[in-house]
GROMACS .gro file of C-alpha atoms in nm:
model
  470
    1UNK     CA    1  -2.161   0.262   2.484
    2UNK     CA    2  -2.389   0.387   2.208
    3UNK     CA    3  -2.573   0.123   2.010
    4UNK     CA    4  -2.472   0.071   1.646
    5UNK     CA    5  -2.818   0.177   1.532
    6UNK     CA    6  -2.778   0.515   1.700
    7UNK     CA    7  -2.428   0.568   1.563
    8UNK     CA    8  -2.127   0.405   1.725
    9UNK     CA    9  -1.910   0.656   1.910
   10UNK     CA   10  -1.631   0.431   2.034
   11UNK     CA   11  -1.543   0.281   2.372
   12UNK     CA   12  -1.560   0.520   2.667
   13UNK     CA   13  -1.245   0.596   2.869
   14UNK     CA   14  -1.391   0.395   3.155
   15UNK     CA   15  -1.442   0.088   2.938
   16UNK     CA   16  -1.093   0.123   2.791
   17UNK     CA   17  -0.942   0.122   3.139
   18UNK     CA   18  -1.158  -0.171   3.255
   19UNK     CA   19  -1.062  -0.387   2.956
   20UNK     CA   20  -0.691  -0.313   2.996
   21UNK     CA   21  -0.696  -0.380   3.370
   22UNK     CA   22  -0.875  -0.711   3.311
   23UNK     CA   23  -0.627  -0.811   3.042
   24UNK     CA   24  -0.333  -0.747   3.278
   25UNK     CA   25  -0.498  -0.895   3.589
   26UNK     CA   26  -0.235  -1.174   3.594
   27UNK     CA   27   0.058  -0.978   3.461
   28UNK     CA   28   0.210  -0.885   3.127
   29UNK     CA   29   0.421  -0.603   2.987
   30UNK     CA   30   0.153  -0.420   2.793
   31UNK     CA   31  -0.209  -0.461   2.689
   32UNK     CA   32  -0.384  -0.298   2.396
   33UNK     CA   33  -0.749  -0.259   2.297
   34UNK     CA   34  -0.838  -0.203   1.930
   35UNK     CA   35  -1.199  -0.134   1.829
   36UNK     CA   36  -1.315  -0.083   1.472
   37UNK     CA   37  -1.622   0.009   1.271
   38UNK     CA   38  -1.605  -0.020   0.891
   39UNK     CA   39  -1.877   0.062   0.639
   40UNK     CA   40  -1.812  -0.028   0.275
   41UNK     CA   41  -1.964  -0.054  -0.070
   42UNK     CA   42  -1.835  -0.239  -0.378
   43UNK     CA   43  -1.980  -0.228  -0.730
   44UNK     CA   44  -1.846  -0.439  -1.017
   45UNK     CA   45  -1.927  -0.395  -1.386
   46UNK     CA   46  -1.846  -0.659  -1.646
   47UNK     CA   47  -1.975  -0.704  -2.001
   48UNK     CA   48  -2.164  -0.376  -1.972
   49UNK     CA   49  -2.366  -0.486  -1.669
   50UNK     CA   50  -2.339  -0.436  -1.295
   51UNK     CA   51  -2.255  -0.791  -1.191
   52UNK     CA   52  -2.238  -0.737  -0.816
   53UNK     CA   53  -2.316  -0.478  -0.552
   54UNK     CA   54  -2.202  -0.551  -0.198
   55UNK     CA   55  -2.237  -0.323   0.103
   56UNK     CA   56  -2.152  -0.403   0.460
   57UNK     CA   57  -2.105  -0.293   0.818
   58UNK     CA   58  -1.831  -0.465   1.018
   59UNK     CA   59  -1.778  -0.398   1.388
   60UNK     CA   60  -1.553  -0.567   1.638
   61UNK     CA   61  -1.269  -0.539   1.881
   62UNK     CA   62  -0.948  -0.714   1.976
   63UNK     CA   63  -0.720  -0.731   2.276
   64UNK     CA   64  -0.352  -0.812   2.282
   65UNK     CA   65  -0.136  -0.884   2.588
   66UNK     CA   66   0.238  -0.882   2.530
   67UNK     CA   67   0.519  -1.019   2.741
   68UNK     CA   68   0.864  -0.994   2.592
   69UNK     CA   69   0.827  -1.069   2.221
   70UNK     CA   70   0.520  -1.288   2.270
   71UNK     CA   71   0.163  -1.164   2.235
   72UNK     CA   72  -0.158  -1.337   2.338
   73UNK     CA   73  -0.430  -1.209   2.108
   74UNK     CA   74  -0.803  -1.251   2.058
   75UNK     CA   75  -1.097  -1.073   1.898
   76UNK     CA   76  -1.476  -1.060   1.909
   77UNK     CA   77  -1.717  -0.962   1.632
   78UNK     CA   78  -1.887  -0.718   1.867
   79UNK     CA   79  -1.832  -0.380   2.032
   80UNK     CA   80  -2.047  -0.431   2.340
   81UNK     CA   81  -1.891  -0.379   2.682
   82UNK     CA   82  -1.955  -0.731   2.811
   83UNK     CA   83  -1.802  -0.898   2.504
   84UNK     CA   84  -1.482  -0.691   2.524
   85UNK     CA   85  -1.446  -0.746   2.901
   86UNK     CA   86  -1.500  -1.122   2.868
   87UNK     CA   87  -1.234  -1.136   2.597
   88UNK     CA   88  -0.984  -0.950   2.817
   89UNK     CA   89  -1.053  -1.180   3.113
   90UNK     CA   90  -1.007  -1.489   2.898
   91UNK     CA   91  -0.673  -1.367   2.762
   92UNK     CA   92  -0.545  -1.281   3.109
   93UNK     CA   93  -0.564  -1.651   3.202
   94UNK     CA   94  -0.261  -1.720   2.982
   95UNK     CA   95  -0.044  -1.557   3.250
   96UNK     CA   96   0.001  -1.635   3.619
   97UNK     CA   97   0.146  -1.338   3.800
   98UNK     CA   98   0.063  -1.017   3.980
   99UNK     CA   99  -0.158  -0.753   3.815
  100UNK     CA  100   0.029  -0.501   3.603
  101UNK     CA  101  -0.018  -0.126   3.638
  102UNK     CA  102  -0.250   0.043   3.388
  103UNK     CA  103  -0.203   0.415   3.323
  104UNK     CA  104  -0.506   0.639   3.278
  105UNK     CA  105  -0.590   0.687   2.908
  106UNK     CA  106  -0.464   1.016   2.762
  107UNK     CA  107  -0.543   1.131   2.410
  108UNK     CA  108  -0.258   1.120   2.159
  109UNK     CA  109  -0.213   1.401   1.906
  110UNK     CA  110  -0.255   1.261   1.557
  111UNK     CA  111  -0.024   1.324   1.266
  112UNK     CA  112  -0.222   1.484   0.982
  113UNK     CA  113  -0.593   1.397   1.013
  114UNK     CA  114  -0.731   1.291   0.674
  115UNK     CA  115  -1.066   1.429   0.565
  116UNK     CA  116  -1.328   1.359   0.298
  117UNK     CA  117  -1.465   1.655   0.104
  118UNK     CA  118  -1.775   1.471  -0.018
  119UNK     CA  119  -1.876   1.177   0.199
  120UNK     CA  120  -1.919   0.879  -0.039
  121UNK     CA  121  -2.214   0.739   0.155
  122UNK     CA  122  -2.406   1.060   0.077
  123UNK     CA  123  -2.378   1.000  -0.300
  124UNK     CA  124  -2.653   0.799  -0.467
  125UNK     CA  125  -2.566   0.449  -0.588
  126UNK     CA  126  -2.704   0.542  -0.932
  127UNK     CA  127  -2.431   0.804  -0.972
  128UNK     CA  128  -2.163   0.550  -0.885
  129UNK     CA  129  -2.314   0.300  -1.125
  130UNK     CA  130  -2.314   0.563  -1.400
  131UNK     CA  131  -1.938   0.607  -1.358
  132UNK     CA  132  -1.884   0.238  -1.426
  133UNK     CA  133  -2.100   0.251  -1.738
  134UNK     CA  134  -1.902   0.557  -1.855
  135UNK     CA  135  -1.582   0.352  -1.823
  136UNK     CA  136  -1.730   0.070  -2.031
  137UNK     CA  137  -1.868   0.297  -2.303
  138UNK     CA  138  -1.547   0.500  -2.328
  139UNK     CA  139  -1.321   0.196  -2.354
  140UNK     CA  140  -1.535   0.015  -2.610
  141UNK     CA  141  -1.575   0.331  -2.814
  142UNK     CA  142  -1.199   0.352  -2.875
  143UNK     CA  143  -1.158   0.030  -3.072
  144UNK     CA  144  -1.340  -0.276  -3.196
  145UNK     CA  145  -1.043  -0.477  -3.065
  146UNK     CA  146  -1.159  -0.422  -2.706
  147UNK     CA  147  -1.301  -0.754  -2.594
  148UNK     CA  148  -1.367  -0.707  -2.223
  149UNK     CA  149  -1.398  -0.420  -1.978
  150UNK     CA  150  -1.411  -0.470  -1.603
  151UNK     CA  151  -1.464  -0.170  -1.375
  152UNK     CA  152  -1.478  -0.184  -0.995
  153UNK     CA  153  -1.586   0.097  -0.764
  154UNK     CA  154  -1.511   0.077  -0.393
  155UNK     CA  155  -1.560   0.298  -0.089
  156UNK     CA  156  -1.497   0.248   0.280
  157UNK     CA  157  -1.511   0.448   0.597
  158UNK     CA  158  -1.306   0.291   0.873
  159UNK     CA  159  -1.314   0.434   1.225
  160UNK     CA  160  -1.074   0.295   1.484
  161UNK     CA  161  -1.014   0.346   1.854
  162UNK     CA  162  -0.691   0.233   2.021
  163UNK     CA  163  -0.606   0.227   2.392
  164UNK     CA  164  -0.290   0.098   2.559
  165UNK     CA  165  -0.206   0.017   2.919
  166UNK     CA  166   0.075   0.276   2.898
  167UNK     CA  167  -0.187   0.551   2.874
  168UNK     CA  168  -0.215   0.573   2.496
  169UNK     CA  169  -0.561   0.664   2.369
  170UNK     CA  170  -0.615   0.751   2.002
  171UNK     CA  171  -0.882   0.741   1.734
  172UNK     CA  172  -0.877   0.781   1.359
  173UNK     CA  173  -1.139   0.824   1.085
  174UNK     CA  174  -1.032   0.698   0.740
  175UNK     CA  175  -1.240   0.736   0.425
  176UNK     CA  176  -1.111   0.583   0.101
  177UNK     CA  177  -1.254   0.565  -0.252
  178UNK     CA  178  -1.124   0.386  -0.559
  179UNK     CA  179  -1.211   0.307  -0.919
  180UNK     CA  180  -1.014   0.029  -1.092
  181UNK     CA  181  -1.034  -0.042  -1.465
  182UNK     CA  182  -0.913  -0.347  -1.657
  183UNK     CA  183  -0.938  -0.354  -2.036
  184UNK     CA  184  -0.858  -0.660  -2.247
  185UNK     CA  185  -0.790  -0.624  -2.619
  186UNK     CA  186  -0.734  -0.899  -2.877
  187UNK     CA  187  -0.591  -0.916  -3.229
  188UNK     CA  188  -0.521  -1.232  -3.425
  189UNK     CA  189  -0.512  -1.441  -3.109
  190UNK     CA  190  -0.281  -1.205  -2.919
  191UNK     CA  191  -0.443  -1.081  -2.597
  192UNK     CA  192  -0.311  -0.780  -2.405
  193UNK     CA  193  -0.442  -0.613  -2.092
  194UNK     CA  194  -0.432  -0.256  -1.962
  195UNK     CA  195  -0.501  -0.163  -1.601
  196UNK     CA  196  -0.540   0.173  -1.427
  197UNK     CA  197  -0.665   0.280  -1.085
  198UNK     CA  198  -0.787   0.611  -0.949
  199UNK     CA  199  -0.796   0.621  -0.569
  200UNK     CA  200  -0.739   0.838  -0.267
  201UNK     CA  201  -0.770   0.867   0.106
  202UNK     CA  202  -1.057   1.111   0.080
  203UNK     CA  203  -1.407   1.151  -0.054
  204UNK     CA  204  -1.613   1.117  -0.371
  205UNK     CA  205  -1.489   1.455  -0.496
  206UNK     CA  206  -1.210   1.258  -0.670
  207UNK     CA  207  -1.451   1.147  -0.942
  208UNK     CA  208  -1.593   1.351  -1.227
  209UNK     CA  209  -1.680   1.247  -1.581
  210UNK     CA  210  -1.355   1.383  -1.726
  211UNK     CA  211  -1.129   1.203  -1.476
  212UNK     CA  212  -1.319   0.875  -1.513
  213UNK     CA  213  -1.319   0.888  -1.895
  214UNK     CA  214  -0.947   0.967  -1.894
  215UNK     CA  215  -0.887   0.664  -1.671
  216UNK     CA  216  -1.068   0.441  -1.919
  217UNK     CA  217  -0.877   0.590  -2.214
  218UNK     CA  218  -0.539   0.533  -2.046
  219UNK     CA  219  -0.614   0.168  -1.962
  220UNK     CA  220  -0.749   0.101  -2.312
  221UNK     CA  221  -0.459   0.266  -2.492
  222UNK     CA  222  -0.217   0.057  -2.287
  223UNK     CA  223  -0.385  -0.265  -2.403
  224UNK     CA  224  -0.407  -0.149  -2.766
  225UNK     CA  225  -0.046  -0.033  -2.773
  226UNK     CA  226   0.077  -0.368  -2.649
  227UNK     CA  227  -0.104  -0.539  -2.938
  228UNK     CA  228   0.163  -0.380  -3.158
  229UNK     CA  229   0.445  -0.509  -2.936
  230UNK     CA  230   0.717  -0.753  -3.030
  231UNK     CA  231   0.892  -1.002  -2.799
  232UNK     CA  232   1.129  -0.833  -2.558
  233UNK     CA  233   1.506  -0.878  -2.593
  234UNK     CA  234   1.707  -1.050  -2.321
  235UNK     CA  235   2.038  -0.968  -2.155
  236UNK     CA  236   2.210  -0.710  -1.939
  237UNK     CA  237   2.113  -0.354  -2.026
  238UNK     CA  238   2.017  -0.019  -1.873
  239UNK     CA  239   1.657   0.000  -1.750
  240UNK     CA  240   1.452   0.316  -1.719
  241UNK     CA  241   1.161   0.279  -1.477
  242UNK     CA  242   0.873   0.516  -1.541
  243UNK     CA  243   0.730   0.729  -1.263
  244UNK     CA  244   0.441   0.595  -1.059
  245UNK     CA  245   0.410   0.221  -1.114
  246UNK     CA  246   0.786   0.168  -1.110
  247UNK     CA  247   0.773   0.239  -0.737
  248UNK     CA  248   0.648  -0.113  -0.671
  249UNK     CA  249   1.004  -0.233  -0.727
  250UNK     CA  250   1.134  -0.021  -0.437
  251UNK     CA  251   0.836  -0.127  -0.224
  252UNK     CA  252   0.903  -0.495  -0.275
  253UNK     CA  253   1.278  -0.522  -0.330
  254UNK     CA  254   1.380  -0.271  -0.061
  255UNK     CA  255   1.085  -0.155   0.151
  256UNK     CA  256   0.986  -0.487   0.309
  257UNK     CA  257   1.343  -0.546   0.420
  258UNK     CA  258   1.332  -0.216   0.611
  259UNK     CA  259   1.041  -0.334   0.828
  260UNK     CA  260   1.147  -0.397   1.187
  261UNK     CA  261   1.023  -0.757   1.216
  262UNK     CA  262   1.267  -0.863   0.943
  263UNK     CA  263   1.540  -0.656   1.110
  264UNK     CA  264   1.472  -0.818   1.447
  265UNK     CA  265   1.483  -1.167   1.299
  266UNK     CA  266   1.804  -1.076   1.113
  267UNK     CA  267   1.636  -1.198   0.797
  268UNK     CA  268   1.676  -0.874   0.605
  269UNK     CA  269   1.957  -0.779   0.372
  270UNK     CA  270   1.940  -0.430   0.530
  271UNK     CA  271   2.000  -0.546   0.888
  272UNK     CA  272   2.307  -0.379   1.038
  273UNK     CA  273   2.340  -0.123   0.757
  274UNK     CA  274   2.185   0.177   0.932
  275UNK     CA  275   2.420   0.472   0.892
  276UNK     CA  276   2.600   0.318   0.595
  277UNK     CA  277   2.596   0.427   0.232
  278UNK     CA  278   2.364   0.213   0.019
  279UNK     CA  279   2.318   0.437  -0.287
  280UNK     CA  280   2.449   0.749  -0.458
  281UNK     CA  281   2.420   1.091  -0.297
  282UNK     CA  282   2.131   1.180  -0.530
  283UNK     CA  283   1.907   0.905  -0.383
  284UNK     CA  284   1.649   0.990  -0.116
  285UNK     CA  285   1.369   0.755  -0.009
  286UNK     CA  286   1.072   0.803   0.223
  287UNK     CA  287   0.787   0.627   0.395
  288UNK     CA  288   0.516   0.891   0.418
  289UNK     CA  289   0.197   0.832   0.613
  290UNK     CA  290   0.084   1.194   0.641
  291UNK     CA  291   0.059   1.354   0.295
  292UNK     CA  292  -0.314   1.422   0.243
  293UNK     CA  293  -0.492   1.209  -0.014
  294UNK     CA  294  -0.232   0.935  -0.050
  295UNK     CA  295  -0.381   0.586  -0.037
  296UNK     CA  296  -0.178   0.469   0.263
  297UNK     CA  297  -0.201   0.789   0.472
  298UNK     CA  298  -0.376   0.829   0.806
  299UNK     CA  299  -0.382   1.024   1.129
  300UNK     CA  300  -0.230   0.741   1.332
  301UNK     CA  301  -0.130   0.381   1.279
  302UNK     CA  302  -0.324   0.089   1.426
  303UNK     CA  303  -0.137   0.113   1.756
  304UNK     CA  304  -0.219   0.478   1.815
  305UNK     CA  305   0.120   0.612   1.705
  306UNK     CA  306   0.087   0.934   1.499
  307UNK     CA  307   0.167   0.880   1.133
  308UNK     CA  308   0.474   1.060   1.005
  309UNK     CA  309   0.712   1.103   0.714
  310UNK     CA  310   1.017   0.885   0.777
  311UNK     CA  311   1.337   0.933   0.579
  312UNK     CA  312   1.478   0.584   0.521
  313UNK     CA  313   1.754   0.683   0.275
  314UNK     CA  314   1.909   1.029   0.289
  315UNK     CA  315   2.166   1.130   0.028
  316UNK     CA  316   2.236   0.760  -0.028
  317UNK     CA  317   2.276   0.672   0.342
  318UNK     CA  318   2.038   0.428   0.514
  319UNK     CA  319   1.892   0.631   0.800
  320UNK     CA  320   1.611   0.429   0.954
  321UNK     CA  321   1.374   0.135   0.972
  322UNK     CA  322   0.995   0.111   0.994
  323UNK     CA  323   0.870   0.007   1.336
  324UNK     CA  324   0.572  -0.107   1.536
  325UNK     CA  325   0.561  -0.094   1.918
  326UNK     CA  326   0.670  -0.453   1.983
  327UNK     CA  327   0.973  -0.474   1.753
  328UNK     CA  328   1.068  -0.109   1.775
  329UNK     CA  329   1.074  -0.124   2.154
  330UNK     CA  330   1.282  -0.440   2.157
  331UNK     CA  331   1.532  -0.295   1.910
  332UNK     CA  332   1.547   0.042   2.084
  333UNK     CA  333   1.431   0.220   1.770
  334UNK     CA  334   1.198   0.522   1.754
  335UNK     CA  335   0.833   0.461   1.669
  336UNK     CA  336   0.756   0.561   1.311
  337UNK     CA  337   0.379   0.509   1.290
  338UNK     CA  338   0.402   0.186   1.088
  339UNK     CA  339   0.219  -0.058   1.318
  340UNK     CA  340  -0.062  -0.159   1.081
  341UNK     CA  341  -0.322  -0.434   1.059
  342UNK     CA  342  -0.589  -0.535   0.809
  343UNK     CA  343  -0.866  -0.510   1.068
  344UNK     CA  344  -0.950  -0.593   1.430
  345UNK     CA  345  -0.912  -0.965   1.360
  346UNK     CA  346  -0.536  -0.931   1.312
  347UNK     CA  347  -0.224  -0.841   1.507
  348UNK     CA  348  -0.032  -0.532   1.399
  349UNK     CA  349   0.298  -0.568   1.214
  350UNK     CA  350   0.549  -0.316   1.079
  351UNK     CA  351   0.404  -0.218   0.741
  352UNK     CA  352   0.480   0.051   0.485
  353UNK     CA  353   0.235   0.338   0.425
  354UNK     CA  354   0.335   0.533   0.112
  355UNK     CA  355   0.693   0.466  -0.002
  356UNK     CA  356   0.874   0.655  -0.275
  357UNK     CA  357   1.202   0.794  -0.402
  358UNK     CA  358   1.239   1.171  -0.382
  359UNK     CA  359   1.255   1.368  -0.709
  360UNK     CA  360   1.576   1.476  -0.879
  361UNK     CA  361   1.660   1.760  -1.121
  362UNK     CA  362   1.658   1.631  -1.480
  363UNK     CA  363   1.336   1.576  -1.672
  364UNK     CA  364   1.216   1.241  -1.797
  365UNK     CA  365   1.291   1.341  -2.155
  366UNK     CA  366   1.645   1.446  -2.066
  367UNK     CA  367   1.716   1.105  -1.908
  368UNK     CA  368   1.579   0.921  -2.211
  369UNK     CA  369   1.770   1.144  -2.452
  370UNK     CA  370   2.089   1.065  -2.259
  371UNK     CA  371   2.038   0.689  -2.297
  372UNK     CA  372   2.160   0.518  -2.619
  373UNK     CA  373   1.982   0.189  -2.551
  374UNK     CA  374   1.763   0.059  -2.270
  375UNK     CA  375   1.439  -0.108  -2.170
  376UNK     CA  376   1.178   0.149  -2.069
  377UNK     CA  377   0.947  -0.018  -1.816
  378UNK     CA  378   0.636   0.197  -1.799
  379UNK     CA  379   0.451  -0.031  -1.557
  380UNK     CA  380   0.531  -0.348  -1.366
  381UNK     CA  381   0.317  -0.651  -1.291
  382UNK     CA  382   0.357  -0.918  -1.024
  383UNK     CA  383   0.688  -1.041  -0.894
  384UNK     CA  384   0.874  -1.229  -0.622
  385UNK     CA  385   1.125  -1.098  -0.368
  386UNK     CA  386   1.342  -1.263  -0.104
  387UNK     CA  387   1.380  -1.010   0.183
  388UNK     CA  388   1.680  -1.197   0.322
  389UNK     CA  389   1.885  -1.148   0.005
  390UNK     CA  390   1.700  -0.872  -0.181
  391UNK     CA  391   1.684  -1.089  -0.495
  392UNK     CA  392   1.377  -1.022  -0.709
  393UNK     CA  393   1.199  -1.105  -1.034
  394UNK     CA  394   0.933  -0.865  -1.170
  395UNK     CA  395   0.719  -0.882  -1.482
  396UNK     CA  396   0.689  -0.578  -1.707
  397UNK     CA  397   0.326  -0.510  -1.794
  398UNK     CA  398   0.404  -0.229  -2.038
  399UNK     CA  399   0.752  -0.195  -2.183
  400UNK     CA  400   0.933  -0.020  -2.469
  401UNK     CA  401   1.277  -0.007  -2.619
  402UNK     CA  402   1.489   0.305  -2.594
  403UNK     CA  403   1.708   0.339  -2.903
  404UNK     CA  404   1.929   0.638  -2.981
  405UNK     CA  405   1.781   0.843  -2.699
  406UNK     CA  406   1.419   0.786  -2.811
  407UNK     CA  407   1.135   0.561  -2.694
  408UNK     CA  408   1.055   0.333  -2.988
  409UNK     CA  409   0.902  -0.013  -3.018
  410UNK     CA  410   0.667  -0.157  -2.751
  411UNK     CA  411   0.786  -0.496  -2.625
  412UNK     CA  412   0.612  -0.773  -2.431
  413UNK     CA  413   0.717  -1.062  -2.211
  414UNK     CA  414   1.000  -0.879  -2.034
  415UNK     CA  415   1.104  -0.957  -1.678
  416UNK     CA  416   1.344  -0.768  -1.453
  417UNK     CA  417   1.586  -0.985  -1.256
  418UNK     CA  418   1.808  -0.831  -0.993
  419UNK     CA  419   1.893  -0.752  -0.635
  420UNK     CA  420   1.760  -0.466  -0.421
  421UNK     CA  421   2.093  -0.337  -0.285
  422UNK     CA  422   2.250  -0.363  -0.630
  423UNK     CA  423   1.962  -0.171  -0.785
  424UNK     CA  424   2.003   0.112  -0.534
  425UNK     CA  425   2.373   0.132  -0.612
  426UNK     CA  426   2.293   0.129  -0.984
  427UNK     CA  427   2.050   0.425  -0.990
  428UNK     CA  428   2.242   0.688  -1.183
  429UNK     CA  429   1.966   0.936  -1.275
  430UNK     CA  430   1.640   1.047  -1.111
  431UNK     CA  431   1.390   1.278  -1.281
  432UNK     CA  432   1.166   1.550  -1.139
  433UNK     CA  433   0.829   1.383  -1.212
  434UNK     CA  434   0.739   1.207  -0.886
  435UNK     CA  435   0.407   1.021  -0.898
  436UNK     CA  436   0.257   0.790  -0.634
  437UNK     CA  437   0.013   0.513  -0.722
  438UNK     CA  438  -0.235   0.326  -0.496
  439UNK     CA  439  -0.199  -0.044  -0.427
  440UNK     CA  440  -0.250  -0.325  -0.177
  441UNK     CA  441   0.032  -0.487   0.018
  442UNK     CA  442   0.012  -0.843   0.145
  443UNK     CA  443   0.206  -0.970   0.447
  444UNK     CA  444   0.139  -1.231   0.717
  445UNK     CA  445  -0.194  -1.307   0.549
  446UNK     CA  446  -0.305  -0.944   0.581
  447UNK     CA  447  -0.377  -0.686   0.310
  448UNK     CA  448  -0.344  -0.312   0.377
  449UNK     CA  449  -0.371  -0.009   0.147
  450UNK     CA  450  -0.036   0.140   0.047
  451UNK     CA  451   0.104   0.391  -0.198
  452UNK     CA  452   0.413   0.319  -0.408
  453UNK     CA  453   0.585   0.572  -0.627
  454UNK     CA  454   0.891   0.731  -0.772
  455UNK     CA  455   1.004   0.974  -1.038
  456UNK     CA  456   1.134   0.833  -1.366
  457UNK     CA  457   1.475   0.681  -1.288
  458UNK     CA  458   1.750   0.498  -1.467
  459UNK     CA  459   1.930   0.189  -1.342
  460UNK     CA  460   2.276   0.157  -1.491
  461UNK     CA  461   2.239  -0.213  -1.572
  462UNK     CA  462   1.991  -0.487  -1.494
  463UNK     CA  463   1.924  -0.836  -1.624
  464UNK     CA  464   1.623  -0.838  -1.855
  465UNK     CA  465   1.458  -1.168  -1.927
  466UNK     CA  466   1.290  -1.167  -2.268
  467UNK     CA  467   1.139  -1.394  -2.527
  468UNK     CA  468   1.298  -1.259  -2.846
  469UNK     CA  469   1.492  -1.515  -3.047
  470UNK     CA  470   1.686  -1.250  -3.237
   0.00000   0.00000   0.00000
């Protein structure tokens, strides 16, 4: 194996086979080796100054041995041959049986390999720092009411190698860049915040002065607009969710319940509904791990399964679930490329990649014009969801009233209270303006990059929690 200083090139086929054979020396259904190298850089600007700059190199490997639905798992913060073999031998001691057969590694064809046009590591840190200062200067130049600007730049290149005792052998190279902006504005004691993120699976070519300045303007205008807001009304009413950020509602209220571990445990409201109608014929929903540039895309998942575009709702009918090898195999479901993990220190679980509703025919303006009264939720904040019931509560970060077919007054303090299956049934209009936003999904103590999105859509009726006394 090549030393890290000379450029790590991954475990050789011989080492892969030796580790897997050692792991199954006393039996087991399947063994898997996962090796990772990750290089990263983070810069944070606050109060006009670069407050922190952190770069790192993380290397390590893990081995998992499964029998039935149980997995014995361990990891080492090293990629050397001896460390990986010792780990496999140690894990094998949890079983007491005859050695299992290990197939010779064979390369797996990836889905759509993701590529970086301009490798971030080749760009000078001074250029990245200048982008953060441009954010700060642009935001503060818009209004004296801007009190704080925080800008964070991040880049990572993650290379992974996966080998399984069933002959699977795959590798993936994932470069991601992001720039996140938070602007706080204050007037007469009222504080409002605007947030925007620019990110992709790809290289530094995403950033130029125009795109970065526009990001800062959008975040700042959001904060300034909400300074003019009034308390949101409360009650049952139609809700129009804007494109992009509104997709987090589908991700949380519906998407997690479609993951195979919840299906296997029968703790999902969607368990047993495959093949049944769950929404109108105009509703299509996807988990898409292959579209180039999307934050959650890749060539393969963290079990070596090629990423793909999975239709989970087709013309209103629930058509599939999102699987990893362990749960998908036990349920007899096809593998969808959703076995994901935060890094080599963690077991894989069924996780979303980029989830979104498909676009419809009307425009955003046509849907709004067709709505006498509604809450227009332009972006959502945090929330809570119960996957077993689909019940959820979400905060609205940026909201407006729709009155007489027009977007009017900004409102603050609104929450959306509802149920995932009911929301799907209540979607009565979907626009043509699909947009997918980057984010981070947490599950089982792990965080992975995901995309969430949708076109503008209207929900027939939803409970809105507000603070207005009128």
